[in-house]
JSON list of C-alpha atoms in Angstrom, two decimals:
[
{"chain": "X", "resi": 212, "resn": "MET", "atom": "CA", "xyz": [20.63, 4.16, -14.73]},
{"chain": "X", "resi": 213, "resn": "ASP", "atom": "CA", "xyz": [20.48, 0.14, -15.40]},
{"chain": "X", "resi": 214, "resn": "ALA", "atom": "CA", "xyz": [18.21, -0.07, -12.71]},
{"chain": "X", "resi": 215, "resn": "VAL", "atom": "CA", "xyz": [15.97, 2.76, -13.91]},
{"chain": "X", "resi": 216, "resn": "ARG", "atom": "CA", "xyz": [16.16, 1.10, -17.35]},
{"chain": "X", "resi": 217, "resn": "GLY", "atom": "CA", "xyz": [15.25, -2.17, -15.93]},
{"chain": "X", "resi": 218, "resn": "VAL", "atom": "CA", "xyz": [12.51, -0.98, -14.11]},
{"chain": "X", "resi": 219, "resn": "CYS", "atom": "CA", "xyz": [11.04, 0.69, -16.94]},
{"chain": "X", "resi": 220, "resn": "ALA", "atom": "CA", "xyz": [11.44, -2.34, -19.48]},
{"chain": "X", "resi": 221, "resn": "PHE", "atom": "CA", "xyz": [9.43, -4.31, -16.90]},
{"chain": "X", "resi": 222, "resn": "ILE", "atom": "CA", "xyz": [6.84, -2.02, -16.64]},
{"chain": "X", "resi": 223, "resn": "LEU", "atom": "CA", "xyz": [6.60, -1.59, -20.32]},
{"chain": "X", "resi": 224, "resn": "ASP", "atom": "CA", "xyz": [6.81, -5.51, -20.82]},
{"chain": "X", "resi": 225, "resn": "SER", "atom": "CA", "xyz": [4.60, -6.81, -17.97]},
{"chain": "X", "resi": 226, "resn": "PRO", "atom": "CA", "xyz": [1.32, -8.39, -18.56]},
{"chain": "X", "resi": 227, "resn": "VAL", "atom": "CA", "xyz": [-1.79, -6.19, -17.37]},
{"chain": "X", "resi": 228, "resn": "TRP", "atom": "CA", "xyz": [-2.80, -8.89, -15.29]},
{"chain": "X", "resi": 229, "resn": "PHE", "atom": "CA", "xyz": [0.43, -7.81, -12.86]},
{"chain": "X", "resi": 230, "resn": "LEU", "atom": "CA", "xyz": [0.18, -4.33, -12.99]},
{"chain": "X", "resi": 231, "resn": "ILE", "atom": "CA", "xyz": [-3.96, -3.98, -12.72]},
{"chain": "X", "resi": 232, "resn": "PRO", "atom": "CA", "xyz": [-4.49, -5.90, -9.42]},
{"chain": "X", "resi": 233, "resn": "LEU", "atom": "CA", "xyz": [-1.27, -4.51, -8.04]},
{"chain": "X", "resi": 234, "resn": "ALA", "atom": "CA", "xyz": [-2.63, -0.85, -8.63]},
{"chain": "X", "resi": 235, "resn": "LEU", "atom": "CA", "xyz": [-6.17, -1.70, -7.60]},
{"chain": "X", "resi": 236, "resn": "LEU", "atom": "CA", "xyz": [-5.05, -3.22, -4.25]},
{"chain": "X", "resi": 237, "resn": "ASN", "atom": "CA", "xyz": [-3.05, -0.27, -3.52]},
{"chain": "X", "resi": 238, "resn": "LEU", "atom": "CA", "xyz": [-5.95, 2.14, -4.35]},
{"chain": "X", "resi": 239, "resn": "LEU", "atom": "CA", "xyz": [-8.39, -0.11, -2.11]},
{"chain": "X", "resi": 240, "resn": "SER", "atom": "CA", "xyz": [-5.78, 0.26, 0.82]},
{"chain": "X", "resi": 241, "resn": "PHE", "atom": "CA", "xyz": [-5.43, 4.27, 0.20]},
{"chain": "X", "resi": 242, "resn": "SER", "atom": "CA", "xyz": [-9.28, 4.35, 0.03]},
{"chain": "X", "resi": 243, "resn": "LEU", "atom": "CA", "xyz": [-9.37, 2.28, 3.33]},
{"chain": "X", "resi": 244, "resn": "TYR", "atom": "CA", "xyz": [-7.55, 4.91, 4.97]},
{"chain": "X", "resi": 245, "resn": "GLY", "atom": "CA", "xyz": [-9.18, 8.02, 3.79]},
{"chain": "X", "resi": 246, "resn": "ILE", "atom": "CA", "xyz": [-12.74, 6.79, 4.72]},
{"chain": "X", "resi": 247, "resn": "ASP", "atom": "CA", "xyz": [-11.85, 5.70, 8.14]},
{"chain": "X", "resi": 248, "resn": "LYS", "atom": "CA", "xyz": [-10.27, 9.02, 8.68]},
{"chain": "X", "resi": 249, "resn": "LEU", "atom": "CA", "xyz": [-13.49, 10.37, 7.53]},
{"chain": "X", "resi": 250, "resn": "LYS", "atom": "CA", "xyz": [-15.39, 8.50, 9.56]},
{"chain": "X", "resi": 251, "resn": "ALA", "atom": "CA", "xyz": [-13.19, 9.02, 12.67]},
{"chain": "X", "resi": 252, "resn": "LYS", "atom": "CA", "xyz": [-13.81, 13.02, 12.25]},
{"chain": "X", "resi": 253, "resn": "ARG", "atom": "CA", "xyz": [-17.51, 12.49, 12.09]},
{"chain": "X", "resi": 254, "resn": "GLY", "atom": "CA", "xyz": [-17.42, 10.31, 14.83]},
{"chain": "X", "resi": 255, "resn": "MET", "atom": "CA", "xyz": [-19.18, 7.22, 12.40]},
{"chain": "X", "resi": 256, "resn": "TRP", "atom": "CA", "xyz": [-18.48, 3.49, 12.57]},
{"chain": "X", "resi": 257, "resn": "ARG", "atom": "CA", "xyz": [-14.84, 2.91, 11.77]},
{"chain": "X", "resi": 258, "resn": "ILE", "atom": "CA", "xyz": [-13.24, 0.34, 9.63]},
{"chain": "X", "resi": 259, "resn": "PRO", "atom": "CA", "xyz": [-11.38, -2.10, 11.72]},
{"chain": "X", "resi": 260, "resn": "GLU", "atom": "CA", "xyz": [-7.60, -1.98, 12.34]},
{"chain": "X", "resi": 261, "resn": "ALA", "atom": "CA", "xyz": [-7.23, -5.22, 11.53]},
{"chain": "X", "resi": 262, "resn": "THR", "atom": "CA", "xyz": [-8.70, -4.55, 8.18]},
{"chain": "X", "resi": 263, "resn": "LEU", "atom": "CA", "xyz": [-6.38, -1.47, 7.45]},
{"chain": "X", "resi": 264, "resn": "LEU", "atom": "CA", "xyz": [-3.57, -3.26, 8.65]},
{"chain": "X", "resi": 265, "resn": "TRP", "atom": "CA", "xyz": [-4.32, -6.61, 6.05]},
{"chain": "X", "resi": 266, "resn": "SER", "atom": "CA", "xyz": [-4.86, -4.15, 3.29]},
{"chain": "X", "resi": 267, "resn": "ALA", "atom": "CA", "xyz": [-1.37, -3.14, 3.76]},
{"chain": "X", "resi": 268, "resn": "ALA", "atom": "CA", "xyz": [0.32, -6.54, 4.17]},
{"chain": "X", "resi": 269, "resn": "LEU", "atom": "CA", "xyz": [-1.53, -8.12, 1.08]},
{"chain": "X", "resi": 270, "resn": "PHE", "atom": "CA", "xyz": [0.46, -5.92, -1.41]},
{"chain": "X", "resi": 271, "resn": "GLY", "atom": "CA", "xyz": [-1.44, -2.69, -0.71]},
{"chain": "X", "resi": 272, "resn": "ALA", "atom": "CA", "xyz": [1.56, -1.24, 1.46]},
{"chain": "X", "resi": 273, "resn": "LEU", "atom": "CA", "xyz": [2.41, 1.75, -1.08]},
{"chain": "X", "resi": 274, "resn": "GLY", "atom": "CA", "xyz": [-1.50, 2.89, -0.76]},
{"chain": "X", "resi": 275, "resn": "ALA", "atom": "CA", "xyz": [-1.45, 2.17, 3.06]},
{"chain": "X", "resi": 276, "resn": "PHE", "atom": "CA", "xyz": [1.61, 4.75, 3.29]},
{"chain": "X", "resi": 277, "resn": "LEU", "atom": "CA", "xyz": [0.47, 7.01, 1.36]},
{"chain": "X", "resi": 278, "resn": "GLY", "atom": "CA", "xyz": [-2.85, 6.96, 2.98]},
{"chain": "X", "resi": 279, "resn": "MET", "atom": "CA", "xyz": [-1.26, 7.15, 6.39]},
{"chain": "X", "resi": 280, "resn": "THR", "atom": "CA", "xyz": [0.39, 10.11, 5.23]},
{"chain": "X", "resi": 281, "resn": "LEU", "atom": "CA", "xyz": [-1.60, 12.29, 3.18]},
{"chain": "X", "resi": 282, "resn": "PHE", "atom": "CA", "xyz": [-4.57, 11.62, 5.68]},
{"chain": "X", "resi": 283, "resn": "ARG", "atom": "CA", "xyz": [-2.69, 11.74, 8.45]},
{"chain": "X", "resi": 284, "resn": "HIS", "atom": "CA", "xyz": [-4.00, 8.72, 9.97]},
{"chain": "X", "resi": 285, "resn": "LYS", "atom": "CA", "xyz": [-2.73, 6.38, 12.34]},
{"chain": "X", "resi": 286, "resn": "THR", "atom": "CA", "xyz": [0.68, 7.75, 12.00]},
{"chain": "X", "resi": 287, "resn": "LYS", "atom": "CA", "xyz": [0.95, 7.45, 16.13]},
{"chain": "X", "resi": 288, "resn": "HIS", "atom": "CA", "xyz": [0.28, 4.12, 16.57]},
{"chain": "X", "resi": 289, "resn": "MET", "atom": "CA", "xyz": [3.43, 1.98, 16.61]},
{"chain": "X", "resi": 290, "resn": "VAL", "atom": "CA", "xyz": [1.69, -1.07, 15.10]},
{"chain": "X", "resi": 291, "resn": "PHE", "atom": "CA", "xyz": [0.71, 0.82, 12.01]},
{"chain": "X", "resi": 292, "resn": "ILE", "atom": "CA", "xyz": [4.26, 2.45, 11.49]},
{"chain": "X", "resi": 293, "resn": "VAL", "atom": "CA", "xyz": [5.81, -0.93, 11.47]},
{"chain": "X", "resi": 294, "resn": "VAL", "atom": "CA", "xyz": [3.52, -3.46, 9.77]},
{"chain": "X", "resi": 295, "resn": "VAL", "atom": "CA", "xyz": [3.10, -0.75, 6.96]},
{"chain": "X", "resi": 296, "resn": "THR", "atom": "CA", "xyz": [7.05, -0.11, 6.80]},
{"chain": "X", "resi": 297, "resn": "LEU", "atom": "CA", "xyz": [7.85, -3.69, 6.67]},
{"chain": "X", "resi": 298, "resn": "SER", "atom": "CA", "xyz": [5.23, -4.52, 4.23]},
{"chain": "X", "resi": 299, "resn": "LEU", "atom": "CA", "xyz": [6.54, -1.83, 1.61]},
{"chain": "X", "resi": 300, "resn": "VAL", "atom": "CA", "xyz": [9.77, -3.25, 2.17]},
{"chain": "X", "resi": 301, "resn": "ALA", "atom": "CA", "xyz": [8.66, -6.72, 1.83]},
{"chain": "X", "resi": 302, "resn": "GLN", "atom": "CA", "xyz": [6.79, -6.07, -1.52]},
{"chain": "X", "resi": 303, "resn": "ALA", "atom": "CA", "xyz": [9.62, -3.75, -2.54]},
{"chain": "X", "resi": 304, "resn": "LEU", "atom": "CA", "xyz": [11.85, -6.62, -2.51]},
{"chain": "X", "resi": 305, "resn": "VAL", "atom": "CA", "xyz": [9.42, -8.95, -3.90]},
{"chain": "X", "resi": 306, "resn": "CYS", "atom": "CA", "xyz": [8.50, -6.45, -7.12]},
{"chain": "X", "resi": 307, "resn": "ALA", "atom": "CA", "xyz": [12.66, -6.13, -7.26]},
{"chain": "X", "resi": 308, "resn": "GLY", "atom": "CA", "xyz": [13.06, -10.09, -7.49]},
{"chain": "X", "resi": 309, "resn": "VAL", "atom": "CA", "xyz": [10.56, -9.78, -10.06]},
{"chain": "X", "resi": 310, "resn": "VAL", "atom": "CA", "xyz": [12.21, -7.24, -12.27]},
{"chain": "X", "resi": 311, "resn": "PHE", "atom": "CA", "xyz": [15.91, -8.15, -11.97]},
{"chain": "X", "resi": 312, "resn": "PHE", "atom": "CA", "xyz": [15.64, -12.08, -11.32]},
{"chain": "X", "resi": 313, "resn": "GLY", "atom": "CA", "xyz": [12.43, -12.62, -13.02]},
{"chain": "X", "resi": 314, "resn": "LEU", "atom": "CA", "xyz": [11.13, -14.72, -9.85]}
]
């Protein structure tokens, strides 16, 4: 329960400059996966895989994970599963460090 209070307090006390870019990066990553899936279905030019992976690695892992899951896109590619999962764990640890230890 203390962890939940800590997260809620962090969110409420956080400056907007931290939350807005984080939300925008995840929204961008989510959008890239959705756009690429749509382009794949229509046989159009695709977003490079490196761009999708970097969008996950640069604090957009939650958006990438949700995009992969919701759009069922790149879920059979082991490199995407590994990179997105490791990025998500690393980003969660960084956020937890900020919340609990003020790093």
